[in-house]
Coordinates of C-alpha atoms (C1' of nucleotides) in Angstrom, one line a residue:
Chain A
X56 CA 34.4 -33.1 22.9
X57 CA 32.5 -33.0 26.5
X58 CA 32.7 -29.6 26.1
X59 CA 30.3 -29.3 22.7
X60 CA 28.3 -31.0 25.6
X61 CA 28.6 -28.8 28.8
X62 CA 28.4 -25.1 26.3
X63 CA 25.0 -26.6 25.1
X64 CA 23.3 -28.3 28.9
X65 CA 24.0 -24.6 30.2
X66 CA 22.3 -22.4 27.3
X67 CA 19.1 -21.5 28.6
X68 CA 17.4 -22.6 25.5
X69 CA 18.1 -25.6 25.8
X70 CA 17.8 -26.2 29.3
X71 CA 14.4 -28.0 29.1
X72 CA 15.8 -30.6 26.8
X73 CA 15.9 -34.5 27.4
X74 CA 19.2 -35.5 28.2
X75 CA 19.5 -37.5 25.1
X76 CA 17.9 -35.2 23.1
X77 CA 21.0 -33.0 24.4
X78 CA 23.1 -36.3 23.3
X79 CA 22.1 -36.3 20.1
X80 CA 22.2 -32.1 19.5
X81 CA 25.8 -32.4 20.6
X82 CA 26.9 -35.6 18.2
X83 CA 26.0 -33.4 15.5
X84 CA 27.2 -30.5 16.0
X85 CA 30.7 -29.6 15.3
X86 CA 32.8 -27.1 18.1
X87 CA 35.7 -25.4 16.2
X88 CA 38.2 -22.4 17.8
X89 CA 39.0 -18.9 15.1
X90 CA 41.5 -16.4 15.7
X91 CA 40.4 -13.0 15.7
X92 CA 39.7 -11.4 12.8
X93 CA 38.6 -14.3 11.1
X94 CA 35.5 -14.8 9.0
X95 CA 32.9 -17.6 10.0
X96 CA 31.1 -17.2 7.8
X97 CA 30.3 -14.3 4.7
X98 CA 26.8 -13.6 2.4
X99 CA 25.9 -16.1 0.1
X100 CA 27.2 -18.7 1.5
X101 CA 24.9 -21.8 2.4
X102 CA 22.7 -21.0 5.3
X103 CA 22.3 -24.5 6.6
X104 CA 22.2 -23.7 10.9
X105 CA 22.4 -21.7 14.0
X106 CA 25.9 -21.0 15.6
X107 CA 26.1 -21.1 19.5
X108 CA 29.5 -18.6 20.5
X109 CA 30.9 -20.3 23.4
X110 CA 33.1 -18.1 24.0
X111 CA 35.2 -14.3 21.9
X112 CA 33.1 -11.9 20.4
X113 CA 32.4 -12.1 16.8
X114 CA 30.5 -9.2 14.5
X115 CA 28.2 -9.5 12.3
X116 CA 28.1 -6.7 9.7
X117 CA 27.2 -5.8 5.8
X118 CA 29.5 -4.5 3.2
X119 CA 27.6 -1.8 1.0
X120 CA 29.1 -1.7 -1.9
X121 CA 30.8 2.0 -1.8
X122 CA 33.0 -0.6 0.7
X123 CA 31.5 1.0 4.4
X124 CA 30.4 -1.6 5.8
X125 CA 26.9 -0.9 8.6
X126 CA 27.9 -3.2 12.0
X127 CA 24.3 -5.0 12.2
X128 CA 25.4 -6.4 15.7
X129 CA 27.6 -8.2 18.5
X130 CA 28.0 -11.6 19.4
X131 CA 28.8 -12.1 23.1
X132 CA 29.6 -15.6 24.6
X133 CA 26.6 -17.6 25.1
X134 CA 24.1 -16.3 22.4
X135 CA 22.9 -17.9 19.4
X136 CA 23.5 -16.3 16.0
X137 CA 23.3 -16.4 12.1
X138 CA 19.8 -18.3 13.2
X139 CA 18.1 -17.0 10.8
X140 CA 18.8 -20.4 8.7
X141 CA 16.2 -21.3 11.0
X142 CA 13.2 -19.7 9.2
X143 CA 14.8 -21.5 5.6
X144 CA 16.8 -19.3 4.1
X145 CA 19.2 -20.8 2.1
X146 CA 22.5 -18.1 2.1
X147 CA 23.5 -16.3 4.5
X148 CA 22.4 -12.6 4.2
X149 CA 26.0 -11.1 6.5
X150 CA 28.9 -11.1 7.5
X151 CA 30.1 -12.6 10.7
X152 CA 33.5 -12.3 11.6
X153 CA 35.5 -12.9 15.4
X154 CA 36.9 -10.0 17.2
X155 CA 39.0 -11.7 19.4
X156 CA 39.8 -15.4 19.5
X157 CA 36.2 -17.4 20.2
X158 CA 35.5 -20.7 20.1
X159 CA 31.8 -21.7 18.4
X160 CA 29.4 -24.7 18.1
X161 CA 27.7 -25.1 14.7
X162 CA 24.2 -26.6 15.1
X163 CA 22.5 -28.4 11.9
X164 CA 19.1 -26.5 11.4
X165 CA 17.4 -29.0 10.5
X166 CA 18.5 -31.1 13.7
X167 CA 17.4 -27.5 16.2
X168 CA 14.3 -27.9 13.6
X169 CA 13.6 -31.5 14.3
X170 CA 13.8 -30.7 17.8
X171 CA 11.4 -27.4 17.9
X172 CA 8.9 -29.8 16.3
X173 CA 9.0 -31.9 19.2
X174 CA 9.9 -29.7 22.1
X175 CA 7.7 -26.8 22.2
X176 CA 9.6 -25.5 24.7
X177 CA 12.0 -24.9 22.9
X178 CA 10.3 -23.7 20.1
X179 CA 8.5 -21.0 22.6
X180 CA 12.8 -19.9 23.5
X181 CA 13.1 -19.6 20.0
X182 CA 10.4 -17.6 19.5
X183 CA 11.4 -15.2 21.6
X184 CA 14.9 -15.1 20.9
X185 CA 13.6 -13.6 18.1
X186 CA 10.6 -11.7 19.0
X187 CA 13.7 -10.0 21.5
X188 CA 15.6 -9.6 18.5
X189 CA 13.5 -8.3 16.3
X190 CA 12.2 -5.9 18.6
X191 CA 15.8 -4.3 19.5
X192 CA 16.0 -3.7 16.3
X193 CA 13.1 -2.6 14.9
X194 CA 14.6 0.4 18.5
X195 CA 17.0 1.3 16.2
X196 CA 15.3 2.3 13.4
X197 CA 13.4 3.9 14.9
X198 CA 16.5 5.4 16.5
X199 CA 17.8 5.8 13.3
X200 CA 14.8 7.8 10.8
X201 CA 14.5 10.8 10.9
X202 CA 17.2 11.1 13.4
X203 CA 20.7 13.7 13.8
X204 CA 23.6 12.1 13.8
X205 CA 23.8 13.2 17.7
X206 CA 20.3 11.7 18.5
X207 CA 21.9 8.0 16.9
X208 CA 24.9 8.7 18.8
X209 CA 23.6 9.3 22.0
X210 CA 20.8 6.0 21.9
X211 CA 24.0 4.3 20.8
X212 CA 25.6 5.2 24.3
X213 CA 22.8 4.2 26.3
X214 CA 22.0 1.0 24.3
X215 CA 26.1 0.2 25.0
X216 CA 25.8 1.3 29.0
X217 CA 22.5 -0.7 29.8
X218 CA 24.8 -3.6 27.4
X219 CA 28.4 -3.3 28.9
X220 CA 28.2 -0.7 31.8
X221 CA 30.1 -1.1 35.5
X222 CA 29.8 0.8 37.6
X223 CA 32.8 3.2 38.3
X224 CA 33.6 5.9 40.4
X225 CA 32.6 8.8 38.3
X226 CA 29.4 7.0 36.4
X227 CA 29.2 4.3 34.7
X228 CA 31.8 3.1 32.5
X229 CA 30.8 1.5 29.1
X230 CA 32.9 -1.8 29.4
X231 CA 33.4 -2.6 24.9
X232 CA 36.5 -1.6 23.7
X233 CA 35.4 -0.2 20.4
X234 CA 37.0 2.8 18.0
X235 CA 34.7 5.7 16.5
X236 CA 35.2 4.0 12.9
X237 CA 33.3 1.0 14.5
X238 CA 30.6 3.9 16.3
X239 CA 30.3 5.5 13.0
X240 CA 29.8 2.0 11.6
X241 CA 26.6 0.8 14.0
X242 CA 24.7 4.6 13.3
X243 CA 26.3 4.7 9.2
X244 CA 27.4 7.7 10.5
X245 CA 31.6 9.0 9.5
X246 CA 34.8 8.4 12.3
X247 CA 34.9 12.7 11.6
X248 CA 31.5 13.2 12.6
X249 CA 31.6 10.6 15.7
X250 CA 34.7 11.9 16.7
X251 CA 33.7 15.5 16.6
X252 CA 30.7 14.3 18.5
X253 CA 32.0 12.5 21.5
X254 CA 34.3 15.9 21.8
X255 CA 31.4 17.9 22.5
X256 CA 29.5 15.3 24.3
X257 CA 32.4 15.7 27.1
X258 CA 33.3 18.9 26.6
X259 CA 29.3 19.1 27.9
X260 CA 29.7 17.3 31.0
X261 CA 28.0 14.9 29.8
X262 CA 30.8 11.8 29.5
X263 CA 34.4 11.2 29.5
X264 CA 36.4 9.3 27.9
X265 CA 39.7 8.0 29.5
X266 CA 42.1 5.5 27.7
X267 CA 39.9 4.4 24.8
X268 CA 36.8 3.9 27.3
X269 CA 33.7 5.9 28.0
X270 CA 32.7 6.6 31.2
X271 CA 28.7 7.7 31.3
X272 CA 28.4 11.0 33.7
X273 CA 25.4 11.9 33.7
X274 CA 23.4 9.4 32.2
X275 CA 20.0 10.9 33.6
X276 CA 20.7 14.2 30.8
X277 CA 21.7 11.4 28.3
X278 CA 18.5 9.9 28.7
X279 CA 17.0 12.7 28.7
X280 CA 17.9 13.9 25.4
X281 CA 16.4 11.5 23.7
X282 CA 13.4 11.1 25.4
X283 CA 13.6 8.1 26.4
X284 CA 13.2 7.0 30.2
X285 CA 16.5 5.1 31.5
X286 CA 16.5 2.6 33.8
X287 CA 19.5 1.8 36.0
X288 CA 20.5 -2.1 34.3
X289 CA 22.0 -3.1 38.1
X290 CA 25.6 -2.2 36.7
X291 CA 28.3 -5.0 37.9
X292 CA 31.6 -3.2 39.2
X293 CA 33.7 -2.8 36.9
X294 CA 37.4 -4.3 37.4
X295 CA 35.9 -7.2 39.3
X296 CA 37.3 -10.4 37.2
X297 CA 32.9 -11.4 35.6
X298 CA 33.3 -15.9 35.8
X299 CA 34.3 -17.2 32.3
X300 CA 30.7 -19.2 31.5
X301 CA 28.2 -16.5 31.4
X302 CA 26.4 -18.6 28.9
X303 CA 23.6 -19.6 30.8
X304 CA 23.1 -15.3 31.6
X305 CA 23.5 -14.1 27.9
X306 CA 20.3 -15.9 26.7
X307 CA 18.1 -15.0 29.4
X308 CA 14.5 -14.3 27.2
X309 CA 13.5 -12.5 30.2
X310 CA 12.0 -9.7 28.7
X311 CA 15.0 -7.4 29.6
Chain B
X222 CA -19.2 -15.0 16.0
X223 CA -19.1 -17.6 13.8
X224 CA -16.9 -15.4 12.0
X225 CA -13.5 -15.6 14.0
X226 CA -14.4 -19.1 14.5
X227 CA -13.4 -19.1 10.2
X228 CA -10.7 -16.5 10.9
X229 CA -9.1 -17.8 12.8
X230 CA -9.7 -21.5 11.5
X231 CA -7.9 -20.6 7.9
X232 CA -4.7 -18.7 9.5
X233 CA -2.2 -20.9 8.4
X234 CA -0.2 -19.9 11.9
X235 CA -3.3 -21.9 13.5
X236 CA -4.5 -24.6 10.7
X237 CA -2.6 -27.6 13.3
X238 CA -5.1 -26.8 16.1
X239 CA -6.9 -28.8 17.4
X240 CA -10.8 -27.9 16.9
X241 CA -11.6 -27.6 20.5
X242 CA -8.6 -25.5 20.7
X243 CA -10.0 -23.8 18.1
X244 CA -13.0 -22.9 19.6
X245 CA -11.2 -22.2 23.3
X246 CA -9.3 -19.7 21.2
X247 CA -12.1 -18.6 19.6
X248 CA -13.8 -17.4 23.2
X249 CA -11.8 -16.0 24.7
X250 CA -10.7 -14.3 21.8
X251 CA -12.9 -10.4 20.6
X252 CA -13.2 -9.6 17.3
X253 CA -14.5 -5.6 16.7
X254 CA -14.5 -3.5 13.1
X255 CA -12.5 0.1 12.9
X256 CA -14.0 2.8 11.0
X257 CA -11.0 4.1 8.5
X258 CA -8.3 6.5 10.5
X259 CA -9.2 5.3 13.6
X260 CA -6.3 4.5 16.7
X261 CA -6.1 0.4 17.2
X262 CA -3.7 0.7 19.8
X263 CA -1.4 3.3 21.4
X264 CA 2.1 3.3 22.9
X265 CA 2.3 3.5 27.0
X266 CA -1.6 0.6 25.9
X267 CA -0.9 -2.5 27.7
X268 CA 0.4 -4.9 25.9
X269 CA -2.0 -8.1 26.7
X270 CA -2.8 -9.6 23.5
X271 CA -1.9 -9.9 19.8
X272 CA -4.5 -8.7 16.8
X273 CA -5.0 -10.6 13.8
X274 CA -6.5 -8.4 11.2
X275 CA -9.3 -9.8 8.8
X276 CA -10.0 -6.7 7.0
X277 CA -8.8 -3.5 5.6
X278 CA -5.4 -2.5 6.9
X279 CA -3.7 -1.2 9.3
X280 CA -0.4 0.6 9.5
X281 CA 2.0 0.9 12.6
X282 CA 4.2 4.2 13.3
X283 CA 6.0 5.8 15.5
X284 CA 5.8 9.9 16.3
X285 CA 9.1 11.1 16.8
X286 CA 9.5 13.9 19.8
X287 CA 10.0 16.4 16.6
X288 CA 6.0 15.0 15.2
X289 CA 7.6 13.4 12.7
X290 CA 6.1 10.0 12.2
X291 CA 8.4 7.3 11.3
X292 CA 6.2 4.2 9.1
X293 CA 6.8 0.7 10.4
X294 CA 5.2 -1.8 8.5
X295 CA 1.4 -1.4 6.7
X296 CA -0.5 -5.0 8.0
X297 CA -2.8 -6.2 5.3
X298 CA -6.4 -8.8 5.8
X299 CA -4.6 -13.0 7.3
X300 CA -1.6 -10.8 9.1
X301 CA -1.2 -11.0 12.9
X302 CA 0.6 -8.0 14.8
X303 CA 1.0 -6.0 18.0
X304 CA 2.4 -10.0 18.6
X305 CA 5.5 -8.9 20.5
X306 CA 3.0 -8.9 23.2
X307 CA 4.4 -12.3 23.6
X308 CA 7.7 -12.0 24.1
X309 CA 6.8 -10.2 27.9
X310 CA 6.2 -6.8 27.1
X311 CA 4.0 -5.1 29.1
X312 CA 3.4 -2.0 27.2
X313 CA 2.9 -1.4 23.6
X314 CA 5.9 0.4 21.6
X315 CA 3.9 1.6 18.6
X316 CA 1.1 3.0 17.4
X317 CA -1.5 1.5 15.2
X318 CA -4.3 3.0 13.4
X319 CA -6.2 1.7 10.1
X320 CA -6.1 3.4 6.8
X321 CA -9.1 1.7 5.6
X322 CA -12.2 0.4 7.7
X323 CA -11.4 -2.6 9.1
X324 CA -11.8 -5.6 11.2
X325 CA -9.5 -6.8 13.8
X326 CA -9.5 -10.3 16.4
X327 CA -8.1 -9.7 19.5
X328 CA -6.2 -12.6 21.3
X329 CA -4.9 -12.0 24.6
X330 CA -0.9 -12.9 25.0
X331 CA -1.9 -15.7 27.9
X332 CA -3.5 -17.8 26.2
X333 CA -1.9 -17.6 22.8
X334 CA 1.4 -18.4 25.2
X335 CA -0.7 -21.4 26.7
X336 CA -1.6 -23.1 23.0
X337 CA 2.3 -23.0 21.8
X338 CA 3.5 -24.7 25.0
X339 CA 1.1 -27.3 23.7
X340 CA 1.9 -27.0 20.0
X341 CA 5.0 -27.4 19.3
X342 CA 4.1 -27.0 15.7
X343 CA 1.8 -23.5 16.6
X344 CA 5.5 -22.2 18.7
X345 CA 7.3 -23.4 15.3
X346 CA 5.4 -21.1 13.3
X347 CA 5.5 -18.3 15.3
X348 CA 9.0 -18.2 15.0
X349 CA 9.1 -18.2 11.5
X350 CA 7.1 -15.4 11.3
X351 CA 8.9 -13.2 13.8
X352 CA 12.1 -14.8 12.2
X353 CA 10.2 -13.9 8.5
X354 CA 9.5 -10.2 10.5
X355 CA 13.0 -9.6 11.6
X356 CA 14.6 -10.8 8.3
X357 CA 12.4 -7.7 6.5
X358 CA 13.6 -5.2 9.1
X359 CA 16.6 -5.8 8.7
X360 CA 17.4 -5.7 5.4
X361 CA 15.3 -2.7 5.8
X362 CA 18.2 -1.1 8.2
X363 CA 20.6 -2.4 5.7
X364 CA 19.2 -0.1 3.1
X365 CA 19.3 2.7 5.0
X366 CA 22.4 3.2 6.5
X367 CA 24.5 4.9 5.0
X368 CA 21.5 5.1 1.5
X369 CA 21.2 7.9 -0.4
X370 CA 17.2 8.9 0.2
X371 CA 16.9 8.0 -4.0
X372 CA 18.8 4.8 -3.0
X373 CA 15.7 4.2 -0.1
X374 CA 13.2 5.5 -2.4
X375 CA 14.3 2.8 -4.8
X376 CA 14.1 0.1 -2.1
X377 CA 11.0 0.8 -0.6
X378 CA 9.6 1.0 -4.8
X379 CA 11.4 -2.5 -5.0
X380 CA 10.1 -4.0 -1.6
X381 CA 6.7 -2.6 -3.0
X382 CA 6.0 -4.0 -5.8
X383 CA 7.0 -7.2 -4.7
X384 CA 3.9 -7.0 -2.6
X385 CA 1.9 -5.1 -4.2
X386 CA 3.2 -5.3 -8.0
X387 CA 0.6 -6.4 -10.7
X388 CA 0.9 -6.3 -14.3
X389 CA -0.3 -4.8 -16.5
X390 CA 1.1 -3.1 -20.2
X391 CA 3.2 -0.6 -19.5
X392 CA 4.9 -2.2 -16.1
X393 CA 4.7 -4.2 -13.2
X394 CA 1.9 -1.7 -11.0
X395 CA 2.1 -0.8 -7.8
X396 CA -1.5 -2.3 -5.7
X397 CA -0.9 0.0 -2.9
X398 CA -1.9 3.8 -3.6
X399 CA 0.9 5.6 -0.7
X400 CA 1.1 9.6 -0.9
X401 CA 4.6 11.8 -1.0
X402 CA 4.4 12.2 2.4
X403 CA 3.9 8.3 3.6
X404 CA 6.3 7.1 0.9
X405 CA 8.2 9.8 2.7
X406 CA 7.8 8.9 6.8
X407 CA 8.8 5.2 5.6
X408 CA 12.6 5.7 4.0
X409 CA 13.1 8.9 6.5
X410 CA 13.1 11.7 4.5
X411 CA 10.3 14.4 3.4
X412 CA 8.4 15.2 1.4
X413 CA 9.5 17.4 -0.9
X414 CA 12.8 15.3 -2.0
X415 CA 10.6 12.2 -2.6
X416 CA 8.8 14.3 -4.7
X417 CA 11.8 15.1 -7.1
X418 CA 13.4 12.1 -6.8
X419 CA 10.0 10.4 -8.2
X420 CA 10.2 13.3 -11.3
X421 CA 13.9 12.8 -11.7
X422 CA 12.7 7.8 -11.8
X423 CA 9.8 9.3 -14.3
X424 CA 12.4 11.2 -16.7
X425 CA 15.4 8.9 -16.6
X426 CA 12.0 6.4 -17.6
X427 CA 12.6 3.6 -15.1
X428 CA 8.6 4.3 -13.8
X429 CA 5.2 6.1 -14.8
X430 CA 3.4 7.8 -12.3
X431 CA -0.5 7.9 -13.1
X432 CA -3.7 8.7 -11.5
X433 CA -1.7 8.4 -8.3
X434 CA -0.9 5.1 -8.9
X435 CA 3.0 4.2 -9.6
X436 CA 3.8 2.1 -12.5
X437 CA 7.9 0.6 -12.3
X438 CA 8.9 0.7 -15.9
X439 CA 12.0 -1.2 -16.0
X440 CA 12.5 -3.5 -12.8
X441 CA 15.4 -4.8 -13.1
X442 CA 17.1 -1.8 -14.3
X443 CA 16.0 -0.5 -11.0
X444 CA 17.0 -3.4 -9.1
X445 CA 21.0 -3.7 -11.1
X446 CA 21.0 0.1 -8.9
X447 CA 20.8 -0.8 -5.6
X448 CA 23.1 -3.8 -6.2
X449 CA 20.1 -6.5 -5.2
X450 CA 18.7 -8.7 -8.3
X451 CA 15.9 -8.4 -8.1
X452 CA 12.8 -11.8 -8.5
X453 CA 9.8 -11.5 -11.0
X454 CA 7.1 -12.3 -7.8
X455 CA 4.2 -14.4 -10.0
X456 CA 2.4 -11.0 -10.6
X457 CA -1.1 -11.0 -10.4
X458 CA -3.5 -9.3 -14.0
X459 CA -4.3 -6.0 -12.4
X460 CA -8.2 -5.4 -12.7
X461 CA -8.9 -9.0 -11.8
X462 CA -10.1 -9.0 -8.4
X463 CA -8.7 -10.9 -5.9
X464 CA -11.2 -13.2 -3.8
X465 CA -11.4 -11.2 -0.6
X466 CA -10.4 -14.2 2.5
X467 CA -6.3 -13.7 2.0
X468 CA -6.2 -14.5 5.4
X469 CA -4.3 -18.7 4.6
X470 CA -2.4 -16.7 2.3
X471 CA -0.9 -13.5 4.0
X472 CA 1.0 -15.9 6.7
X473 CA 2.4 -18.1 4.3
X474 CA 5.3 -19.3 6.2
X475 CA 6.9 -20.5 3.2
X476 CA 10.5 -18.1 2.3
X477 CA 8.5 -15.8 -0.1
Chain C
dC12 C1' 61.5 -0.8 24.5
dC13 C1' 60.9 0.9 20.0
dC14 C1' 58.4 1.0 15.9
dG15 C1' 54.8 0.5 12.1
dA16 C1' 50.1 0.2 12.5
dT17 C1' 46.4 2.2 13.9
dC18 C1' 43.8 5.6 16.2
dT19 C1' 42.1 9.9 16.7
dG20 C1' 41.7 15.2 17.2
dT21 C1' 40.7 19.3 13.9
dA22 C1' 39.7 22.0 10.2
dA23 C1' 38.0 23.8 5.2
dT24 C1' 35.4 22.7 1.2
dG25 C1' 31.2 20.9 -0.8
dA26 C1' 27.2 18.3 -2.1
dA27 C1' 22.8 16.7 0.1
dT28 C1' 18.6 17.3 1.7
dC29 C1' 15.8 19.3 5.2
dG30 C1' 12.9 23.5 6.3
dC31 C1' 9.4 26.9 4.3
dA32 C1' 7.0 29.3 0.6
dC33 C1' 3.1 29.0 -2.4
dA34 C1' 0.6 27.8 -7.1
dG35 C1' -1.8 24.4 -8.6
dA36 C1' -4.1 20.0 -9.1
dA37 C1' -6.5 16.3 -7.8
dC38 C1' -9.4 14.2 -4.8
dG39 C1' -14.0 13.8 -2.6
dA40 C1' -18.1 14.3 0.0
dT41 C1' -22.2 16.6 -0.2
Chain D
dA18 C1' -20.7 20.0 -10.5
dT19 C1' -18.6 22.3 -6.6
dC20 C1' -15.3 23.9 -2.8
dG21 C1' -12.6 22.9 0.6
dT22 C1' -8.9 19.5 1.2
dT23 C1' -5.0 17.3 0.7
dC24 C1' -1.6 16.5 -2.7
dT25 C1' 2.3 17.5 -5.6
dG26 C1' 5.8 20.1 -8.1
dT27 C1' 9.5 23.7 -7.2
dG28 C1' 12.5 27.1 -6.4
dC29 C1' 15.6 29.0 -2.4
dG30 C1' 18.6 30.0 1.8
dA31 C1' 20.2 27.0 5.9
dT32 C1' 22.1 23.3 7.5
dT33 C1' 23.8 18.8 8.5
dC34 C1' 27.1 16.0 7.4
dA35 C1' 30.4 13.5 4.2
dT36 C1' 35.2 14.3 2.2
dT37 C1' 39.5 15.0 2.1
dA38 C1' 43.6 16.3 4.1
dC39 C1' 47.1 16.4 7.7
dA40 C1' 49.1 15.7 12.2
dG41 C1' 49.7 14.3 16.6
dA42 C1' 48.8 10.1 20.1
dT43 C1' 47.8 5.5 21.2
dC44 C1' 48.0 0.9 20.7
dG45 C1' 50.8 -3.2 20.7
dG46 C1' 53.7 -7.4 18.4
dG47 C1' 59.0 -8.4 18.7

DNA sequence: CCCGATCTGTAATGAATCGCACAGAACGAT
DNA sequence: ATCGTTCTGTGCGATTCATTACAGATCGGG
């Protein structure tokens, strides 16, 4: 499978490896495609490796006993996930399922660890990856403790704007479609509350909802609400079809 | 300062470094003592290095605009903190202040990064450290989303039991004194609610509060409540004075 | 283009918990 | 031991938010 080779080589994390190291990595990796809405792994599955998403979208979540789904993250092409297997976890602690048809490369943990001891560059890269994700989740924690649902939702919308924002005539369009239920599952609220809050925000002129897409009309004012300055994230043009292979970019290790 | 040398050398993270690397690290590090309740760093301070706590206790927290304090973590001797400086953050994102008189070694970020590129072992160690903390915080996030205050508190008590638990005649004693306000600030609730919940739990016979200390009488039943098995953590004997230099142990990188 | 399935909007009800107020208890520095 | 300070216990009104219920809109596969 020459494709696996291509994807591995073009992932930032691995670019400093020698070609024989990549070859070896490729040989013990397994590439697999999944239809949409299928399970990649479940809690209690053995955590024996990390996964590299090359196409599609994966949702990481956790089901509570009462049947509520806490969404931990969405994974985009080029991103690594399930990488906590590296620290010696024996089993997964969350559910990973595809949202779109996806292709995924599985990388055994022991092999990756072996490579990390060989390549300090790789190990440094993984450190930074972990660090970035930890910072993200710590910010999220802060936005949840003591905060009203409105605050949480606004915070989430701004995060989505930074990650998926595209310029459009009347503001920044969020380039990922999430149902109100999904949004609620990210901030730990309910569908009805999210519907209502979005309605309120719309009536306040802060955003507009059209054809299942959210357009942030006033990012500045929205971010004032949560007292964090908003950095315009070089948004790409809406409707400009992004080139498929974003693999190299998505794992960028620069400090955002 | 020969002591700094000793502490650095005895930290798990650094044990694989050559003696000249340690020497160099020591030379650019700065050791400092702080009285209790003093500030180590504030948000917006430049994040130019990581810190190693050798004695005392440090609280990491974040103040909301309404004046509430979200406690992110307590740092114990031998633990590294402020290490997100390594991923290129320019400023701190939280407050670090001492709870007890403390002595802290400051390690410049650029030096640490240089060392990581030299020693894959060190880089691997830092990866695992980041990974462990991320896992911890992810678990905490899960215990917050959709959960009642009772659930959050029980979860926290079990966490504290694993971290600070000591055997005692009538159950496991939590060896750290936190006020109800502190507990509330960790789970994002209010002091009054925590007081009430602790009262309820006590009347249910799950725990007992004596002289500002919490004794878990029935860890098993408590953990059933949150549907997570409880692993008895080789608890040390209460009243057995622990040897002072726990530095080497606390940063243990084994998967708990 | 059509129809079942999923998603969105709205409203009424009630539970959880916050905020405030205050009294008594425990602590710790002198 | 003493006294000021911080912590704990408790009660009650106010508020936010989950829950339930249902109708209309929208989507997407055939």
